mmCIF file of C-alpha atoms in Angstrom:
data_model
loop_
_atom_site.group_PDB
_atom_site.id
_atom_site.type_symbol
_atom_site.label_atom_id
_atom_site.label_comp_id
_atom_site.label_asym_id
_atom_site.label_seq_id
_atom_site.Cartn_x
_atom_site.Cartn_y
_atom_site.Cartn_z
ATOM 1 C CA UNK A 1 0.000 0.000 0.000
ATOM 2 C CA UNK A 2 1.242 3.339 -1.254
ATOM 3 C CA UNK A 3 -0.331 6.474 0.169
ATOM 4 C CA UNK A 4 -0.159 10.234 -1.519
ATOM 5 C CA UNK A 5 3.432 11.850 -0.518
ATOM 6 C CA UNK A 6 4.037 15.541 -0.863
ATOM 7 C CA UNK A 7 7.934 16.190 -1.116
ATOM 8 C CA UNK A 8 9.362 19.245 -1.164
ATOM 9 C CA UNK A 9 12.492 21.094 0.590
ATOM 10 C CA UNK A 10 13.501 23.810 3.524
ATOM 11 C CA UNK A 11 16.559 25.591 3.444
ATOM 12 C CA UNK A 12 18.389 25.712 6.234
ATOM 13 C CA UNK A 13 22.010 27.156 6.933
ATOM 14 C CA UNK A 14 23.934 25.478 4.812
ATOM 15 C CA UNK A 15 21.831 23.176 2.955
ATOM 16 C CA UNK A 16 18.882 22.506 1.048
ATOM 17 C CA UNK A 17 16.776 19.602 2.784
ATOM 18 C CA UNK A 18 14.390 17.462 0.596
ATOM 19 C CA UNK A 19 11.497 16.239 2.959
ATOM 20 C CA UNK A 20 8.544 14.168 2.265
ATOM 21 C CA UNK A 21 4.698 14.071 4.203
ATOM 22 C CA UNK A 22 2.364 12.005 3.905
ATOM 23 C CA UNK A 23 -1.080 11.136 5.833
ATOM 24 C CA UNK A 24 -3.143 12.962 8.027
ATOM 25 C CA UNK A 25 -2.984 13.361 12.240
ATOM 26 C CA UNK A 26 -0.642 13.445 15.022
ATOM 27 C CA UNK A 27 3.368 13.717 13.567
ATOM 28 C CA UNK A 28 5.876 11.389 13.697
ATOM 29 C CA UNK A 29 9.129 11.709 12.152
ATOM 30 C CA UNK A 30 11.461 9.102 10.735
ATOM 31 C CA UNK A 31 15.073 9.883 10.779
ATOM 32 C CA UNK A 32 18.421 8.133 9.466
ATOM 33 C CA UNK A 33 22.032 9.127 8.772
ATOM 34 C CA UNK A 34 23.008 8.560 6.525
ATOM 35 C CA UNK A 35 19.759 6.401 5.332
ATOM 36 C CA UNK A 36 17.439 8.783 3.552
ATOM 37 C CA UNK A 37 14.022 8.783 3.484
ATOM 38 C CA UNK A 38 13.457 6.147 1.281
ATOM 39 C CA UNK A 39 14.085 3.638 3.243
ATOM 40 C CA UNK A 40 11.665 4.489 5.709
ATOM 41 C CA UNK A 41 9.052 5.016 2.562
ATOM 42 C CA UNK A 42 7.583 1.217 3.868
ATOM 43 C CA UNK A 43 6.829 2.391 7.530
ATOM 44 C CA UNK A 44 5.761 6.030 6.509
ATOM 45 C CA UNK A 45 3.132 4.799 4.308
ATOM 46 C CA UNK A 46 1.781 1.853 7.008
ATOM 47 C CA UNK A 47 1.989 4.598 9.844
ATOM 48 C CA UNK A 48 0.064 7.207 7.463
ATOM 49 C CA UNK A 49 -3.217 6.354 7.938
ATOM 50 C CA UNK A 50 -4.094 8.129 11.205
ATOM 51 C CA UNK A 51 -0.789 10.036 10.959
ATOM 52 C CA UNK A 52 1.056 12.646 9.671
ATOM 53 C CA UNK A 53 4.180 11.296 8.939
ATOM 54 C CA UNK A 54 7.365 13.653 8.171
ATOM 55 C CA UNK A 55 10.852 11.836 6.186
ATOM 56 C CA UNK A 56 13.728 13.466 5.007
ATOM 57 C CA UNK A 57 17.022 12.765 3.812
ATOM 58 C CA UNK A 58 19.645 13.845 5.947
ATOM 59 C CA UNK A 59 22.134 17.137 4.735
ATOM 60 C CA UNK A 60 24.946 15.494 2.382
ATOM 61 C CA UNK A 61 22.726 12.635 1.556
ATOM 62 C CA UNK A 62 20.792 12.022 -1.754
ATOM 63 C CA UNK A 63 18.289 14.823 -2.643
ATOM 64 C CA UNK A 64 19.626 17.317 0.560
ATOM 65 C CA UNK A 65 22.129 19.556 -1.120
ATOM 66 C CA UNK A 66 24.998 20.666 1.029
ATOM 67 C CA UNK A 67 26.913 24.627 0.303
ATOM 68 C CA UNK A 68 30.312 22.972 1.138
ATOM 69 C CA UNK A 69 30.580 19.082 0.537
ATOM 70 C CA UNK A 70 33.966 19.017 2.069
ATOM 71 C CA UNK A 71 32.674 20.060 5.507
ATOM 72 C CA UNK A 72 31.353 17.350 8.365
ATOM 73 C CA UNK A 73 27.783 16.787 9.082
ATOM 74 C CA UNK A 74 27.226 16.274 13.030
ATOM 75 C CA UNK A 75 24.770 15.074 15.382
ATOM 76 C CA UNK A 76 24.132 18.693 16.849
ATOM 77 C CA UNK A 77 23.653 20.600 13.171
ATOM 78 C CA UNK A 78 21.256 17.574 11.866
ATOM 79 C CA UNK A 79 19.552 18.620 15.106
ATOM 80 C CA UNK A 80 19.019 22.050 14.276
ATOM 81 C CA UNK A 81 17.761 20.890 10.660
ATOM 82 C CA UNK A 82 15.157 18.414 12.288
ATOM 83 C CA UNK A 83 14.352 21.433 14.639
ATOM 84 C CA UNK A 84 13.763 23.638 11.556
ATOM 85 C CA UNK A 85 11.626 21.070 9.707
ATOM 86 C CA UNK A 86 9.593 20.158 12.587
ATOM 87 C CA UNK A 87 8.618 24.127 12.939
ATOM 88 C CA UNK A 88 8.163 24.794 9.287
ATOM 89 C CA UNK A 89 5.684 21.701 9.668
ATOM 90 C CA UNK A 90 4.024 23.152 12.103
ATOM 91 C CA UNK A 91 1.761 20.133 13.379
ATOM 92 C CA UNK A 92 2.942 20.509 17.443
ATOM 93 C CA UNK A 93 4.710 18.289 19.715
ATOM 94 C CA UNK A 94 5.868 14.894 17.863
ATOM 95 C CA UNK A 95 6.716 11.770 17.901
ATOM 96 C CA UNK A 96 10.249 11.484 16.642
ATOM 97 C CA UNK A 97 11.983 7.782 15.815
ATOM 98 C CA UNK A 98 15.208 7.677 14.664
ATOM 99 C CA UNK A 99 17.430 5.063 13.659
ATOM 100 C CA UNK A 100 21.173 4.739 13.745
ATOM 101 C CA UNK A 101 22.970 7.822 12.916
ATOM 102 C CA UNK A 102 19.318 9.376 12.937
ATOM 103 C CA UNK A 103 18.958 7.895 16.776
ATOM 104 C CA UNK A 104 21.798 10.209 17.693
ATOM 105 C CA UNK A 105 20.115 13.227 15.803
ATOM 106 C CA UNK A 106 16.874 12.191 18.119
ATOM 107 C CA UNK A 107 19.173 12.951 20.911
ATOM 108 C CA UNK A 108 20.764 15.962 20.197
ATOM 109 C CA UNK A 109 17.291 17.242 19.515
ATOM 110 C CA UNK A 110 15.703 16.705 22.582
ATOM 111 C CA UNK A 111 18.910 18.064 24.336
ATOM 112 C CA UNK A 112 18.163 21.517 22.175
ATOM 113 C CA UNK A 113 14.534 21.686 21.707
ATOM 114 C CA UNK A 114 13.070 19.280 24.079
ATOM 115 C CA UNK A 115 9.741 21.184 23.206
ATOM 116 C CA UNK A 116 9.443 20.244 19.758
ATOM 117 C CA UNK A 117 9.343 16.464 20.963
ATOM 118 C CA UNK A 118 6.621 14.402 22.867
ATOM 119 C CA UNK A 119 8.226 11.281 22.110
ATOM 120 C CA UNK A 120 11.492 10.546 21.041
ATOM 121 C CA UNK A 121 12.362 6.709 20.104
ATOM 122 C CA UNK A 122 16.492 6.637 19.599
ATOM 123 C CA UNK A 123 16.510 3.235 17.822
ATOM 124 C CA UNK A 124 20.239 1.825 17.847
ATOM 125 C CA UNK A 125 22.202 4.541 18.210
ATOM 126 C CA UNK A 126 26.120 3.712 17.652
ATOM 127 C CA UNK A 127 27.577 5.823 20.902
ATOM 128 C CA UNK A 128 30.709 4.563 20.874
ATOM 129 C CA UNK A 129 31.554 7.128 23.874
ATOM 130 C CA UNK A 130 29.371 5.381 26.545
ATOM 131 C CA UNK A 131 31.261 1.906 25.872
ATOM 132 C CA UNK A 132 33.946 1.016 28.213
ATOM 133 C CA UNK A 133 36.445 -0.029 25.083
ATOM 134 C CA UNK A 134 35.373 3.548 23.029
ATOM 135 C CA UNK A 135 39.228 4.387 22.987
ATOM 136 C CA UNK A 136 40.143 0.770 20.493
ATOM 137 C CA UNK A 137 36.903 1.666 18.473
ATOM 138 C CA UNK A 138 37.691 4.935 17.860
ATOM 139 C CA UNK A 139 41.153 3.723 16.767
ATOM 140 C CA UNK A 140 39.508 1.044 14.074
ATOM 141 C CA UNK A 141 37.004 3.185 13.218
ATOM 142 C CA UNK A 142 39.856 6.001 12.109
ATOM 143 C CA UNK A 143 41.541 3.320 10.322
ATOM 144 C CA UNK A 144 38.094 2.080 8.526
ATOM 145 C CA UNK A 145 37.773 5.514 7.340
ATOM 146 C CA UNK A 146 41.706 5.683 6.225
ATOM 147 C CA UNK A 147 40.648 2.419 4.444
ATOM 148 C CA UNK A 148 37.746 4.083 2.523
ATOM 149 C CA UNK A 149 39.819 7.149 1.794
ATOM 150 C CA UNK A 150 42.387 4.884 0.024
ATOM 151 C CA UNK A 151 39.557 3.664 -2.654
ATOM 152 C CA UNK A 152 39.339 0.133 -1.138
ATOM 153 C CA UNK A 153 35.893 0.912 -0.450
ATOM 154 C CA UNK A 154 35.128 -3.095 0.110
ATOM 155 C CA UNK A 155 38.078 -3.380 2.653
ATOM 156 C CA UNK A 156 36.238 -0.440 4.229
ATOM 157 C CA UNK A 157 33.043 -2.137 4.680
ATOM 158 C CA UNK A 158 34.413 -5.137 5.979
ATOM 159 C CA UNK A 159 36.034 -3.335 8.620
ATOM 160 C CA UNK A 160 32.490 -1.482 9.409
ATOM 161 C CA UNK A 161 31.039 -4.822 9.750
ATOM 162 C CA UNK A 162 34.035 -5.794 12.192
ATOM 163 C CA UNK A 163 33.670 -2.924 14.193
ATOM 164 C CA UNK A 164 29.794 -3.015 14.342
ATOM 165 C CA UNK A 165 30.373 -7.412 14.779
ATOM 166 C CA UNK A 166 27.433 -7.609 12.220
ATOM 167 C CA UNK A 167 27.319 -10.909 10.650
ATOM 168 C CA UNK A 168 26.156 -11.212 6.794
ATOM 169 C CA UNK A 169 26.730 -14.524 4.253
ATOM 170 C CA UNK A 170 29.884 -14.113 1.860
ATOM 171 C CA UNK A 171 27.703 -13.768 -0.673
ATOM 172 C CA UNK A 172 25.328 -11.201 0.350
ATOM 173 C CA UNK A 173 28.458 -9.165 1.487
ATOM 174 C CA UNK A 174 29.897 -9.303 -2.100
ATOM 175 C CA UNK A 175 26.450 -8.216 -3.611
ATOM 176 C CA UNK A 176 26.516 -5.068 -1.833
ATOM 177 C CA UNK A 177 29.862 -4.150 -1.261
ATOM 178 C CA UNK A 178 32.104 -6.420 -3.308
ATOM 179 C CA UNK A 179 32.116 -3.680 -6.547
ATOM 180 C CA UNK A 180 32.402 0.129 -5.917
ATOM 181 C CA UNK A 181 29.166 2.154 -6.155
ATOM 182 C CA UNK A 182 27.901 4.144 -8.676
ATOM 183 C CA UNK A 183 26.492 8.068 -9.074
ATOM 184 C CA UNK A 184 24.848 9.387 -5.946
ATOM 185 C CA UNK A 185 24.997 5.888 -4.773
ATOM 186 C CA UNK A 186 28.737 6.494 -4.428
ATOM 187 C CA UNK A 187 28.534 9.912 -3.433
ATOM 188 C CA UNK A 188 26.537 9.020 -0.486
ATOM 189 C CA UNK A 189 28.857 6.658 0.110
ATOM 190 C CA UNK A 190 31.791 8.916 0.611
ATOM 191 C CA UNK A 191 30.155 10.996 2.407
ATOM 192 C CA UNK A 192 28.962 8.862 5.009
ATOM 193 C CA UNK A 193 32.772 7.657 5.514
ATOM 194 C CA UNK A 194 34.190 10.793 5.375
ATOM 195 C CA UNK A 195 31.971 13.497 6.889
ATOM 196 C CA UNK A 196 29.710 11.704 8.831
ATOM 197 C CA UNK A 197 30.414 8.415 10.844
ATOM 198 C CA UNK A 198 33.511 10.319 13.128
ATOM 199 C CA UNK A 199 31.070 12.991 14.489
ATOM 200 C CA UNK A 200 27.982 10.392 15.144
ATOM 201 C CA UNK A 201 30.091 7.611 16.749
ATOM 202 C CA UNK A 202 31.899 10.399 18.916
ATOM 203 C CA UNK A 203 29.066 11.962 20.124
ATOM 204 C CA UNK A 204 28.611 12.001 23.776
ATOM 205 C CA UNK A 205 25.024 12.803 25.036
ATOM 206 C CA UNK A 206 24.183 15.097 27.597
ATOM 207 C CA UNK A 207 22.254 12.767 30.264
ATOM 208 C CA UNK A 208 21.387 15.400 32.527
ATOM 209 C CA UNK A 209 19.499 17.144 30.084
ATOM 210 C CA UNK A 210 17.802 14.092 28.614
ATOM 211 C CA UNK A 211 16.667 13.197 31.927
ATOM 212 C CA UNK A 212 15.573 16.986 32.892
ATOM 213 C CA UNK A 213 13.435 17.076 29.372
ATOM 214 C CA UNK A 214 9.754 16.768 29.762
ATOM 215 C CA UNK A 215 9.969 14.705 27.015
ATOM 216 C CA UNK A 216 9.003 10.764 26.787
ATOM 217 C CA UNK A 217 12.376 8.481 26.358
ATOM 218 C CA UNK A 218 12.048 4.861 24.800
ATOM 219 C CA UNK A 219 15.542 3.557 23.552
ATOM 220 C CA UNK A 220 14.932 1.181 21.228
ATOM 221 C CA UNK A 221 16.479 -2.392 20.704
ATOM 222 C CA UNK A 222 15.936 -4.607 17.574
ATOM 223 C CA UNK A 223 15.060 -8.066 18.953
ATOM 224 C CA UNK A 224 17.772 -9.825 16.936
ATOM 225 C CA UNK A 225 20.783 -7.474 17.415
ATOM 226 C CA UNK A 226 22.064 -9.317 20.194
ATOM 227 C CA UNK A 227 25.642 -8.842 20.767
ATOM 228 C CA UNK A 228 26.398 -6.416 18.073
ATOM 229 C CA UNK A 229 27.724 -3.138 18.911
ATOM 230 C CA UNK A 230 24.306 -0.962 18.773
ATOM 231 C CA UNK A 231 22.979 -3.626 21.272
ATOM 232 C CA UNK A 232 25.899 -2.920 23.247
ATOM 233 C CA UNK A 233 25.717 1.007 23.061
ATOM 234 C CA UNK A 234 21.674 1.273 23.319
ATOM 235 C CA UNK A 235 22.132 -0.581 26.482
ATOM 236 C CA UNK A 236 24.148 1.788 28.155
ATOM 237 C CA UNK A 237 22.105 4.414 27.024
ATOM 238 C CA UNK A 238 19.348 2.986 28.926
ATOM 239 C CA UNK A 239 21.226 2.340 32.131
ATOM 240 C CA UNK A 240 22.618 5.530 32.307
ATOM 241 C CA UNK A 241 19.074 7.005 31.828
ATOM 242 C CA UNK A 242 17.631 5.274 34.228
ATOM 243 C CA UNK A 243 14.850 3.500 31.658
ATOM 244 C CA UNK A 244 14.799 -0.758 30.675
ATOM 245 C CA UNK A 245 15.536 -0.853 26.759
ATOM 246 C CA UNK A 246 12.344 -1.399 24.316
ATOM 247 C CA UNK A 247 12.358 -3.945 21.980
ATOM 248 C CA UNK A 248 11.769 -3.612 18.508
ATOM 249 C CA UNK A 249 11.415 -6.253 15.400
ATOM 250 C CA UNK A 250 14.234 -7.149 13.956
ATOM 251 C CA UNK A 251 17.715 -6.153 13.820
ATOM 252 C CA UNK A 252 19.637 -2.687 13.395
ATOM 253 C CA UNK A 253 17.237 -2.075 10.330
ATOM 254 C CA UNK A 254 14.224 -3.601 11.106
ATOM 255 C CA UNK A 255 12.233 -1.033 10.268
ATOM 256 C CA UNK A 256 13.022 -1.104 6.764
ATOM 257 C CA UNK A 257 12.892 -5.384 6.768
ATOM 258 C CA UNK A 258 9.636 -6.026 8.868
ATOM 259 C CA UNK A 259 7.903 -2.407 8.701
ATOM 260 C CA UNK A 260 4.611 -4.486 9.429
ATOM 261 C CA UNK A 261 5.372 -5.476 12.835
ATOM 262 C CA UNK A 262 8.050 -2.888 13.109
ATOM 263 C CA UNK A 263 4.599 -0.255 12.772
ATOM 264 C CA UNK A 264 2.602 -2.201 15.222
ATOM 265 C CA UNK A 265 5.110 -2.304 17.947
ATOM 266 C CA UNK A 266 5.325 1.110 17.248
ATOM 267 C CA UNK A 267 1.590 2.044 17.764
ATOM 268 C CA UNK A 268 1.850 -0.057 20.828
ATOM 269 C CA UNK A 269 4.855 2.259 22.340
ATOM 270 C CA UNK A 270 2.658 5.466 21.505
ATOM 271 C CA UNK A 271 -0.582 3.961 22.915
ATOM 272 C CA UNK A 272 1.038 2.716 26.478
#
């Protein structure tokens, strides 16, 4: 099922972001970084039928032009573009679920504009800063990146795997990453290595303010991510903010995979 999506864009300092609504109702947003709204197309349309539902594709990413391409894109600016978007939107306090590199964006948000947010749902995100061995993945993940830079973009990959202990056949591995991408595809790409991972992995939240913020935490777990190393960092975001994890279907991206019962667990959460 499909449902009628507006898409547009919002500039903002520095960039141009392309964002999509669909539906009708209370808002949620659907972040990423550096997945793009696309990828959440599956949930947005199963969530859209008694909701207003807000994607967008990060700044540096796909359709959201950047002024300088050379410059980093961090937690705290992708922030201050949700923060724009949500106001331009103008539909009140939301519901905000992001994933990944968009679960860290959740985070800086609510540290900034805590009023823009009812309920914020960080789903995986990779703080490497709250682990207890953040010094040796810092170290890999600069030499992942030197990988990348070097053009052995596969190498690369298999290092991110490594790092994130995310476990994938030989030969699914080699259909996605054994040849170089292509056109935005690759420019994506490079721009997730070079000017985005360091700044998301780094980021250290403020708890403090999280906890002070009136709004509603649920850190978000996918069921099957056992062991890897968003498990590992969504659990000590929960400890250290004083909530027990939620679990979600599926694994780091099972929103995309099962958006079904990724959407119904997700109507549970905001019906509790």
């Amino acid at each position: 099922m499909t449902t009628l999506t507006t898409a547009t864009t919002l500039d903002v300092p520095g960039a141009r972001l392309h964002y999509e609504l669909r539906g009708s109702g209370p808002l949620i947003a659907l972040v990423g970084a550096p997945m793009d709204a696309t990828a959440f197309a599956p949930l947005a349309d199963l969530l859209a039928t008694d909701h207003t539902v807000l994607t967008t594709d990060p700044r540096g990413i796909n359709r959201s032009s950047v002024d300088h391409p050379d410059r980093d894109s961090t937690p705290v600016e992708r922030a201050a573009d949700l923060a724009a978007l949500l106001r331009h939107v103008d539909a009140g306090p939301a519901t905000v679920l992001g994933s990944s590199g968009g679960a860290v964006t959740v985070l800086a948000l609510v540290e900034s504009a805590p009023e823009l947010v009812h309920t914020a749902i960080p789903h995986e995100p990779p703080l490497d800063e709250l682990l207890p061995d953040h010094a040796d993945l810092y170290d890999r993940t600069e030499q992942m990146i030197a990988t990348y830079l070097t053009g052995d973009t596969r190498s690369a990959w298999k290092q991110f795997m490594e790092i994130g202990n995310l476990q994938m056949p030989d030969e699914v591995f080699e259909m996605f990453f054994g040849t170089p991408r292509e056109g935005q595809d690759a420019l994506d790409e490079h721009f997730q290595f070079a000017h985005m991972l360091r700044a998301t992995v780094r980021f250290r939240p403020d708890i403090e303010a999280l906890r002070a913020a009136p709004t509603r935490l649920v850190v978000g777990i996918g069921e099957e991510s056992a062991g890897e190393l968003c498990d590992r960092t969504s659990r000590a975001l929960a400890d250290l903010l004083g909530i027990e994890p939620t679990l979600f279907p599926g694994d780091h991206i099972g929103f995309a995979q099962q958006p079904e019962a990724f959407a119904a667990r997700l109507r549970e959460i905001l019906g509790a």
